[in-house]
Amino acid sequence: MSSIRIAEVLNYRDSLPPIVTVSHVQVLLSSPTAVEREIVELVHRGAMRKVIIGGRGGHGEALILVKDLENMIEKSNLKASFKEEFKKSLQQNPTALNFSRSRFTDEDAQALIHAGFLTSSTTNYTATDHFSRLGDGSRGTLTSLNSISKAASGSLEAIGGEGVVHASGGSGGGAQLAGNGDFSLSLPATGQFLKLLSNARLHLVFLLSKSKFREAPESLLRQRWDGGIEADDGASAAKMSRGEFSGVLPGKTRKWKHYYGISFEWILAECVGAGLVEVFDTRSVGRGIRAL
């Protein structure tokens, strides 16, 4: 890959939150019950935090180390004094997934929403309400249509004012201050992480569906995921020494172009944990993978 593409991949990876899905952790150990018990213990001790992403299906439960969460808060654009206050609030409520609206002022809540640490847990109040009701600007969300129509062309007021995207539910976990629901704890760029994860899961299942009966040896599925690049074995080394190259450059594969180098082992564990595939012993060519 070129140096520009390498920089893009590294920057993209660095922008993702340091989280792991609960289903992935359960695959690493043999007892899901023991995993859940250990998670609960670590959460109560304040070493780990669970975040629930509503509407995301099975991979909506994520875990993050408290020290990583505090580092994210420190690197955010929140006011220095409020950073300590927010961290203290999290430390006092290690198991809390939601926070009442009375806990934060409107200004502080809006700052947390812009930073991606809070979302609205209200289910019956959506971003379309802003556009279907006149006068929403009086509640501190979108400027009313009447005000927008009087604003000068090309000004911020003509498009709804500063922060209109965040207030309407976009860019960084936009929750609305209107409504009666509580706030839910969130993490910046979590949606970006889940989108990458969801697309990678679907792609692995698609690669598996190319085989008869939707099952294949692990070695074959790994080769498909890697995109047919040169293997690290004796035959490939001999070809390289003779100046021959029969594989595909890594930078040209879907694994790196679309999924930023997600390893086969990692995405396989995700799919097993999500119940999309299962691993079995073929008794002849090693482990096999079967789509469910």
mmCIF file of C-alpha atoms in Angstrom:
data_model
loop_
_atom_site.group_PDB
_atom_site.id
_atom_site.type_symbol
_atom_site.label_atom_id
_atom_site.label_comp_id
_atom_site.label_asym_id
_atom_site.label_seq_id
_atom_site.Cartn_x
_atom_site.Cartn_y
_atom_site.Cartn_z
ATOM 1 C CA MET A 1 0.000 0.000 0.000
ATOM 2 C CA SER A 2 1.084 3.562 -0.547
ATOM 3 C CA SER A 3 2.134 5.725 2.382
ATOM 4 C CA ILE A 4 -1.028 7.804 1.928
ATOM 5 C CA ARG A 5 -3.279 4.757 2.200
ATOM 6 C CA ILE A 6 -1.338 3.453 5.201
ATOM 7 C CA ALA A 7 -1.862 6.810 6.910
ATOM 8 C CA GLU A 8 -5.589 6.685 6.094
ATOM 9 C CA VAL A 9 -5.929 3.200 7.597
ATOM 10 C CA LEU A 10 -4.015 4.127 10.747
ATOM 11 C CA ASN A 11 -5.996 7.342 11.227
ATOM 12 C CA TYR A 12 -9.279 5.493 10.725
ATOM 13 C CA ARG A 13 -8.329 2.843 13.260
ATOM 14 C CA ASP A 14 -7.240 5.522 15.716
ATOM 15 C CA SER A 15 -10.632 7.241 15.384
ATOM 16 C CA LEU A 16 -12.540 4.111 16.451
ATOM 17 C CA PRO A 17 -13.480 3.780 20.129
ATOM 18 C CA PRO A 18 -11.491 1.165 22.132
ATOM 19 C CA ILE A 19 -14.475 -1.110 22.692
ATOM 20 C CA VAL A 20 -15.323 -4.767 22.241
ATOM 21 C CA THR A 21 -18.698 -6.409 21.798
ATOM 22 C CA VAL A 22 -19.993 -8.731 24.507
ATOM 23 C CA SER A 23 -20.537 -11.500 21.944
ATOM 24 C CA HIS A 24 -16.849 -11.379 20.996
ATOM 25 C CA VAL A 25 -15.751 -11.791 24.621
ATOM 26 C CA GLN A 26 -18.109 -14.735 25.100
ATOM 27 C CA VAL A 27 -16.457 -16.588 22.205
ATOM 28 C CA LEU A 28 -13.007 -16.317 23.782
ATOM 29 C CA LEU A 29 -14.071 -18.289 26.866
ATOM 30 C CA SER A 30 -15.949 -21.586 27.053
ATOM 31 C CA SER A 31 -18.649 -20.533 29.527
ATOM 32 C CA PRO A 32 -20.946 -17.613 28.603
ATOM 33 C CA THR A 33 -22.319 -17.626 32.153
ATOM 34 C CA ALA A 34 -18.838 -17.213 33.610
ATOM 35 C CA VAL A 35 -18.150 -14.408 31.136
ATOM 36 C CA GLU A 36 -21.306 -12.545 32.125
ATOM 37 C CA ARG A 37 -20.532 -13.013 35.814
ATOM 38 C CA GLU A 38 -17.017 -11.649 35.344
ATOM 39 C CA ILE A 39 -18.318 -8.676 33.353
ATOM 40 C CA VAL A 40 -20.786 -7.808 36.115
ATOM 41 C CA GLU A 41 -18.023 -8.022 38.722
ATOM 42 C CA LEU A 42 -15.653 -5.791 36.744
ATOM 43 C CA VAL A 43 -18.416 -3.253 36.124
ATOM 44 C CA HIS A 44 -19.274 -3.080 39.833
ATOM 45 C CA ARG A 45 -15.588 -2.673 40.699
ATOM 46 C CA GLY A 46 -15.341 0.283 38.343
ATOM 47 C CA ALA A 47 -12.779 -1.324 36.043
ATOM 48 C CA MET A 48 -15.074 -1.734 33.051
ATOM 49 C CA ARG A 49 -18.141 -0.013 31.659
ATOM 50 C CA LYS A 50 -20.976 -1.462 29.594
ATOM 51 C CA VAL A 51 -22.645 0.629 26.903
ATOM 52 C CA ILE A 52 -25.955 -0.355 25.318
ATOM 53 C CA ILE A 53 -26.520 0.762 21.732
ATOM 54 C CA GLY A 54 -30.273 0.700 21.120
ATOM 55 C CA GLY A 55 -31.615 -0.617 17.826
ATOM 56 C CA ARG A 56 -28.348 -2.332 16.867
ATOM 57 C CA GLY A 57 -29.392 -5.939 17.426
ATOM 58 C CA GLY A 58 -27.039 -8.497 18.934
ATOM 59 C CA HIS A 59 -23.905 -6.362 18.682
ATOM 60 C CA GLY A 60 -25.531 -3.495 20.579
ATOM 61 C CA GLU A 61 -23.773 -4.366 23.862
ATOM 62 C CA ALA A 62 -20.224 -3.072 24.064
ATOM 63 C CA LEU A 63 -17.567 -2.983 26.778
ATOM 64 C CA ILE A 64 -14.874 -0.400 27.423
ATOM 65 C CA LEU A 65 -12.210 -0.125 30.116
ATOM 66 C CA VAL A 66 -12.863 2.783 32.458
ATOM 67 C CA LYS A 67 -9.332 4.121 31.957
ATOM 68 C CA ASP A 68 -9.922 4.187 28.180
ATOM 69 C CA LEU A 69 -13.228 5.995 28.682
ATOM 70 C CA GLU A 70 -11.551 8.585 30.895
ATOM 71 C CA ASN A 71 -8.836 9.076 28.261
ATOM 72 C CA MET A 72 -11.538 9.723 25.662
ATOM 73 C CA ILE A 73 -13.129 12.299 27.955
ATOM 74 C CA GLU A 74 -9.764 14.010 28.479
ATOM 75 C CA LYS A 75 -9.149 14.192 24.715
ATOM 76 C CA SER A 76 -12.616 15.621 24.010
ATOM 77 C CA ASN A 77 -13.500 19.291 23.549
ATOM 78 C CA LEU A 78 -15.416 19.504 26.822
ATOM 79 C CA LYS A 79 -14.499 22.219 29.295
ATOM 80 C CA ALA A 80 -11.707 21.170 31.662
ATOM 81 C CA SER A 81 -13.824 21.737 34.772
ATOM 82 C CA PHE A 82 -16.746 19.771 33.341
ATOM 83 C CA LYS A 83 -14.497 16.849 32.343
ATOM 84 C CA GLU A 84 -13.712 16.167 35.998
ATOM 85 C CA GLU A 85 -17.361 16.591 36.950
ATOM 86 C CA PHE A 86 -18.490 14.130 34.270
ATOM 87 C CA LYS A 87 -15.848 11.558 35.238
ATOM 88 C CA LYS A 88 -16.863 11.868 38.881
ATOM 89 C CA SER A 89 -20.498 11.319 37.927
ATOM 90 C CA LEU A 90 -19.537 8.133 36.065
ATOM 91 C CA GLN A 91 -17.424 6.891 38.977
ATOM 92 C CA GLN A 92 -20.320 7.378 41.392
ATOM 93 C CA ASN A 93 -22.633 5.376 39.122
ATOM 94 C CA PRO A 94 -20.469 2.558 37.685
ATOM 95 C CA THR A 95 -23.434 0.469 36.493
ATOM 96 C CA ALA A 96 -25.658 3.276 35.206
ATOM 97 C CA LEU A 97 -26.675 3.063 31.557
ATOM 98 C CA ASN A 98 -29.039 6.047 31.658
ATOM 99 C CA PHE A 99 -28.990 9.440 33.333
ATOM 100 C CA SER A 100 -31.975 11.597 34.210
ATOM 101 C CA ARG A 101 -32.213 14.944 32.446
ATOM 102 C CA SER A 102 -32.137 16.727 35.795
ATOM 103 C CA ARG A 103 -28.557 15.548 36.381
ATOM 104 C CA PHE A 104 -27.141 17.923 33.748
ATOM 105 C CA THR A 105 -27.953 21.473 32.794
ATOM 106 C CA ASP A 106 -29.115 22.068 29.225
ATOM 107 C CA GLU A 107 -25.728 23.564 28.350
ATOM 108 C CA ASP A 108 -23.768 20.644 29.789
ATOM 109 C CA ALA A 109 -26.093 18.078 28.219
ATOM 110 C CA GLN A 110 -25.750 19.734 24.816
ATOM 111 C CA ALA A 111 -21.952 19.710 25.183
ATOM 112 C CA LEU A 112 -21.980 15.981 25.990
ATOM 113 C CA ILE A 113 -24.270 15.303 23.034
ATOM 114 C CA HIS A 114 -21.952 17.198 20.675
ATOM 115 C CA ALA A 115 -18.982 15.245 22.049
ATOM 116 C CA GLY A 116 -20.834 11.936 21.575
ATOM 117 C CA PHE A 117 -21.019 10.867 25.227
ATOM 118 C CA LEU A 118 -24.808 11.115 25.534
ATOM 119 C CA THR A 119 -27.772 10.254 23.358
ATOM 120 C CA SER A 120 -31.483 10.561 23.951
ATOM 121 C CA SER A 121 -33.180 7.362 25.084
ATOM 122 C CA THR A 122 -36.603 8.718 24.096
ATOM 123 C CA THR A 123 -38.193 6.333 21.589
ATOM 124 C CA ASN A 124 -41.249 8.362 20.616
ATOM 125 C CA TYR A 125 -39.408 11.550 19.772
ATOM 126 C CA THR A 126 -37.415 11.655 16.543
ATOM 127 C CA ALA A 127 -35.477 14.154 14.506
ATOM 128 C CA THR A 128 -38.413 14.525 12.101
ATOM 129 C CA ASP A 129 -40.346 16.257 14.867
ATOM 130 C CA HIS A 130 -38.054 19.233 14.454
ATOM 131 C CA PHE A 131 -39.089 19.703 10.854
ATOM 132 C CA SER A 132 -42.788 18.942 11.272
ATOM 133 C CA ARG A 133 -43.437 21.383 14.121
ATOM 134 C CA LEU A 134 -43.191 25.136 13.816
ATOM 135 C CA GLY A 135 -41.415 27.092 16.509
ATOM 136 C CA ASP A 136 -38.982 24.414 17.640
ATOM 137 C CA GLY A 137 -36.315 27.103 17.760
ATOM 138 C CA SER A 138 -37.962 28.536 20.863
ATOM 139 C CA ARG A 139 -36.970 25.345 22.719
ATOM 140 C CA GLY A 140 -33.308 25.745 21.812
ATOM 141 C CA THR A 141 -33.254 23.127 19.025
ATOM 142 C CA LEU A 142 -33.852 24.137 15.414
ATOM 143 C CA THR A 143 -34.717 27.655 14.409
ATOM 144 C CA SER A 144 -38.360 27.943 13.374
ATOM 145 C CA LEU A 145 -39.263 28.125 9.702
ATOM 146 C CA ASN A 146 -40.474 31.675 10.223
ATOM 147 C CA SER A 147 -37.055 32.775 11.497
ATOM 148 C CA ILE A 148 -35.192 30.903 8.776
ATOM 149 C CA SER A 149 -37.241 32.552 6.042
ATOM 150 C CA LYS A 150 -36.236 36.004 7.336
ATOM 151 C CA ALA A 151 -32.510 35.244 7.650
ATOM 152 C CA ALA A 152 -29.997 36.577 5.154
ATOM 153 C CA SER A 153 -28.970 34.158 2.429
ATOM 154 C CA GLY A 154 -25.636 32.502 3.142
ATOM 155 C CA SER A 155 -25.741 33.111 6.891
ATOM 156 C CA LEU A 156 -25.777 30.478 9.645
ATOM 157 C CA GLU A 157 -29.294 31.536 10.571
ATOM 158 C CA ALA A 158 -30.500 30.670 7.070
ATOM 159 C CA ILE A 159 -29.713 26.993 7.639
ATOM 160 C CA GLY A 160 -30.985 26.806 11.200
ATOM 161 C CA GLY A 161 -28.116 28.268 13.203
ATOM 162 C CA GLU A 162 -24.968 26.855 14.759
ATOM 163 C CA GLY A 163 -25.249 23.226 15.873
ATOM 164 C CA VAL A 164 -28.258 22.440 13.688
ATOM 165 C CA VAL A 165 -26.853 19.047 12.624
ATOM 166 C CA HIS A 166 -26.258 17.916 16.206
ATOM 167 C CA ALA A 167 -29.648 19.162 17.357
ATOM 168 C CA SER A 168 -31.474 17.252 14.639
ATOM 169 C CA GLY A 169 -29.796 13.952 15.441
ATOM 170 C CA GLY A 170 -26.691 13.819 13.263
ATOM 171 C CA SER A 171 -22.899 13.903 13.475
ATOM 172 C CA GLY A 172 -21.659 12.602 16.769
ATOM 173 C CA GLY A 173 -24.683 11.084 18.404
ATOM 174 C CA GLY A 174 -27.275 13.788 18.050
ATOM 175 C CA ALA A 175 -29.841 13.581 20.790
ATOM 176 C CA GLN A 176 -32.476 16.202 21.383
ATOM 177 C CA LEU A 177 -33.004 18.101 24.588
ATOM 178 C CA ALA A 178 -36.716 18.145 23.894
ATOM 179 C CA GLY A 179 -38.843 15.261 25.110
ATOM 180 C CA ASN A 180 -39.270 13.538 28.459
ATOM 181 C CA GLY A 181 -36.894 10.564 28.192
ATOM 182 C CA ASP A 182 -33.587 10.103 29.969
ATOM 183 C CA PHE A 183 -30.124 10.351 28.467
ATOM 184 C CA SER A 184 -28.227 7.188 27.561
ATOM 185 C CA LEU A 185 -24.477 6.848 27.921
ATOM 186 C CA SER A 186 -22.761 6.641 24.547
ATOM 187 C CA LEU A 187 -19.276 6.826 23.064
ATOM 188 C CA PRO A 188 -17.922 8.967 20.225
ATOM 189 C CA ALA A 189 -17.688 7.187 16.844
ATOM 190 C CA THR A 190 -19.553 4.121 18.132
ATOM 191 C CA GLY A 191 -21.832 4.207 15.096
ATOM 192 C CA GLN A 192 -18.775 4.181 12.836
ATOM 193 C CA PHE A 193 -17.430 1.123 14.648
ATOM 194 C CA LEU A 194 -20.744 -0.736 14.449
ATOM 195 C CA LYS A 195 -21.153 0.064 10.756
ATOM 196 C CA LEU A 196 -17.710 -1.370 10.003
ATOM 197 C CA LEU A 197 -18.454 -4.425 12.128
ATOM 198 C CA SER A 198 -21.852 -5.051 10.543
ATOM 199 C CA ASN A 199 -20.515 -4.758 6.990
ATOM 200 C CA ALA A 200 -17.567 -7.044 7.774
ATOM 201 C CA ARG A 201 -19.879 -9.680 9.262
ATOM 202 C CA LEU A 202 -22.101 -9.635 6.201
ATOM 203 C CA HIS A 203 -19.094 -9.930 3.895
ATOM 204 C CA LEU A 204 -17.730 -12.997 5.692
ATOM 205 C CA VAL A 205 -21.126 -14.709 5.480
ATOM 206 C CA PHE A 206 -21.279 -13.776 1.783
ATOM 207 C CA LEU A 207 -17.867 -15.367 1.166
ATOM 208 C CA LEU A 208 -19.068 -18.501 2.932
ATOM 209 C CA SER A 209 -22.228 -18.616 0.819
ATOM 210 C CA LYS A 210 -20.088 -19.058 -2.309
ATOM 211 C CA SER A 211 -19.383 -22.645 -1.246
ATOM 212 C CA LYS A 212 -21.787 -25.531 -1.667
ATOM 213 C CA PHE A 213 -24.017 -26.035 1.374
ATOM 214 C CA ARG A 214 -22.712 -22.692 2.716
ATOM 215 C CA GLU A 215 -19.733 -24.277 4.454
ATOM 216 C CA ALA A 216 -15.994 -24.374 3.753
ATOM 217 C CA PRO A 217 -12.661 -25.304 5.334
ATOM 218 C CA GLU A 218 -11.241 -22.580 7.535
ATOM 219 C CA SER A 219 -8.132 -22.318 5.358
ATOM 220 C CA LEU A 220 -10.224 -21.642 2.240
ATOM 221 C CA LEU A 221 -12.393 -19.046 3.960
ATOM 222 C CA ARG A 222 -9.286 -17.339 5.324
ATOM 223 C CA GLN A 223 -7.846 -17.155 1.813
ATOM 224 C CA ARG A 224 -11.058 -15.602 0.508
ATOM 225 C CA TRP A 225 -11.122 -13.049 3.318
ATOM 226 C CA ASP A 226 -7.477 -12.094 2.768
ATOM 227 C CA GLY A 227 -8.205 -11.678 -0.943
ATOM 228 C CA GLY A 228 -5.844 -14.259 -2.412
ATOM 229 C CA ILE A 229 -2.611 -12.539 -1.372
ATOM 230 C CA GLU A 230 0.679 -14.426 -1.257
ATOM 231 C CA ALA A 231 0.750 -16.924 1.602
ATOM 232 C CA ASP A 232 3.584 -17.064 4.120
ATOM 233 C CA ASP A 233 4.839 -20.534 3.241
ATOM 234 C CA GLY A 234 7.750 -22.242 1.504
ATOM 235 C CA ALA A 235 6.187 -22.302 -1.965
ATOM 236 C CA SER A 236 5.415 -18.589 -1.885
ATOM 237 C CA ALA A 237 8.914 -17.799 -0.606
ATOM 238 C CA ALA A 238 10.427 -19.768 -3.506
ATOM 239 C CA LYS A 239 8.318 -17.828 -6.023
ATOM 240 C CA MET A 240 9.403 -14.552 -4.489
ATOM 241 C CA SER A 241 13.077 -15.568 -4.697
ATOM 242 C CA ARG A 242 12.628 -16.285 -8.422
ATOM 243 C CA GLY A 243 10.941 -12.932 -8.958
ATOM 244 C CA GLU A 244 7.521 -14.481 -9.463
ATOM 245 C CA PHE A 245 4.375 -13.099 -7.860
ATOM 246 C CA SER A 246 1.059 -14.822 -8.397
ATOM 247 C CA GLY A 247 -0.960 -13.230 -5.612
ATOM 248 C CA VAL A 248 -2.771 -9.920 -5.200
ATOM 249 C CA LEU A 249 -1.285 -6.863 -3.542
ATOM 250 C CA PRO A 250 -2.850 -6.424 -0.072
ATOM 251 C CA GLY A 251 -3.836 -2.829 -0.778
ATOM 252 C CA LYS A 252 -6.021 -3.964 -3.681
ATOM 253 C CA THR A 253 -8.111 -6.387 -1.626
ATOM 254 C CA ARG A 254 -11.520 -5.659 -0.123
ATOM 255 C CA LYS A 255 -10.092 -6.515 3.295
ATOM 256 C CA TRP A 256 -7.940 -3.383 3.202
ATOM 257 C CA LYS A 257 -9.969 -1.156 0.871
ATOM 258 C CA HIS A 258 -13.278 -1.492 2.716
ATOM 259 C CA TYR A 259 -12.536 -3.106 6.087
ATOM 260 C CA TYR A 260 -9.229 -1.434 6.974
ATOM 261 C CA GLY A 261 -7.323 -4.664 7.526
ATOM 262 C CA ILE A 262 -9.659 -6.501 9.916
ATOM 263 C CA SER A 263 -8.005 -9.841 10.636
ATOM 264 C CA PHE A 264 -9.735 -13.104 9.779
ATOM 265 C CA GLU A 265 -9.519 -14.386 13.369
ATOM 266 C CA TRP A 266 -11.202 -11.256 14.716
ATOM 267 C CA ILE A 267 -14.146 -11.195 12.325
ATOM 268 C CA LEU A 268 -14.607 -14.972 12.651
ATOM 269 C CA ALA A 269 -14.933 -14.600 16.432
ATOM 270 C CA GLU A 270 -17.467 -11.816 15.909
ATOM 271 C CA CYS A 271 -19.570 -13.933 13.560
ATOM 272 C CA VAL A 272 -19.459 -16.955 15.877
ATOM 273 C CA GLY A 273 -20.474 -14.805 18.829
ATOM 274 C CA ALA A 274 -23.322 -13.265 16.853
ATOM 275 C CA GLY A 275 -24.625 -16.710 15.873
ATOM 276 C CA LEU A 276 -24.042 -16.187 12.150
ATOM 277 C CA VAL A 277 -21.608 -19.090 11.690
ATOM 278 C CA GLU A 278 -20.370 -22.114 13.615
ATOM 279 C CA VAL A 279 -17.018 -23.906 13.705
ATOM 280 C CA PHE A 280 -16.830 -27.702 13.396
ATOM 281 C CA ASP A 281 -14.188 -30.402 12.958
ATOM 282 C CA THR A 282 -14.080 -31.838 9.430
ATOM 283 C CA ARG A 283 -11.850 -34.773 10.578
ATOM 284 C CA SER A 284 -9.957 -34.518 7.300
ATOM 285 C CA VAL A 285 -8.897 -30.949 6.453
ATOM 286 C CA GLY A 286 -8.952 -29.321 9.861
ATOM 287 C CA ARG A 287 -11.654 -26.989 11.079
ATOM 288 C CA GLY A 288 -14.622 -26.050 8.947
ATOM 289 C CA ILE A 289 -16.934 -23.018 9.028
ATOM 290 C CA ARG A 290 -20.676 -23.326 8.416
ATOM 291 C CA ALA A 291 -23.207 -20.527 7.957
ATOM 292 C CA LEU A 292 -26.288 -20.761 10.166
#
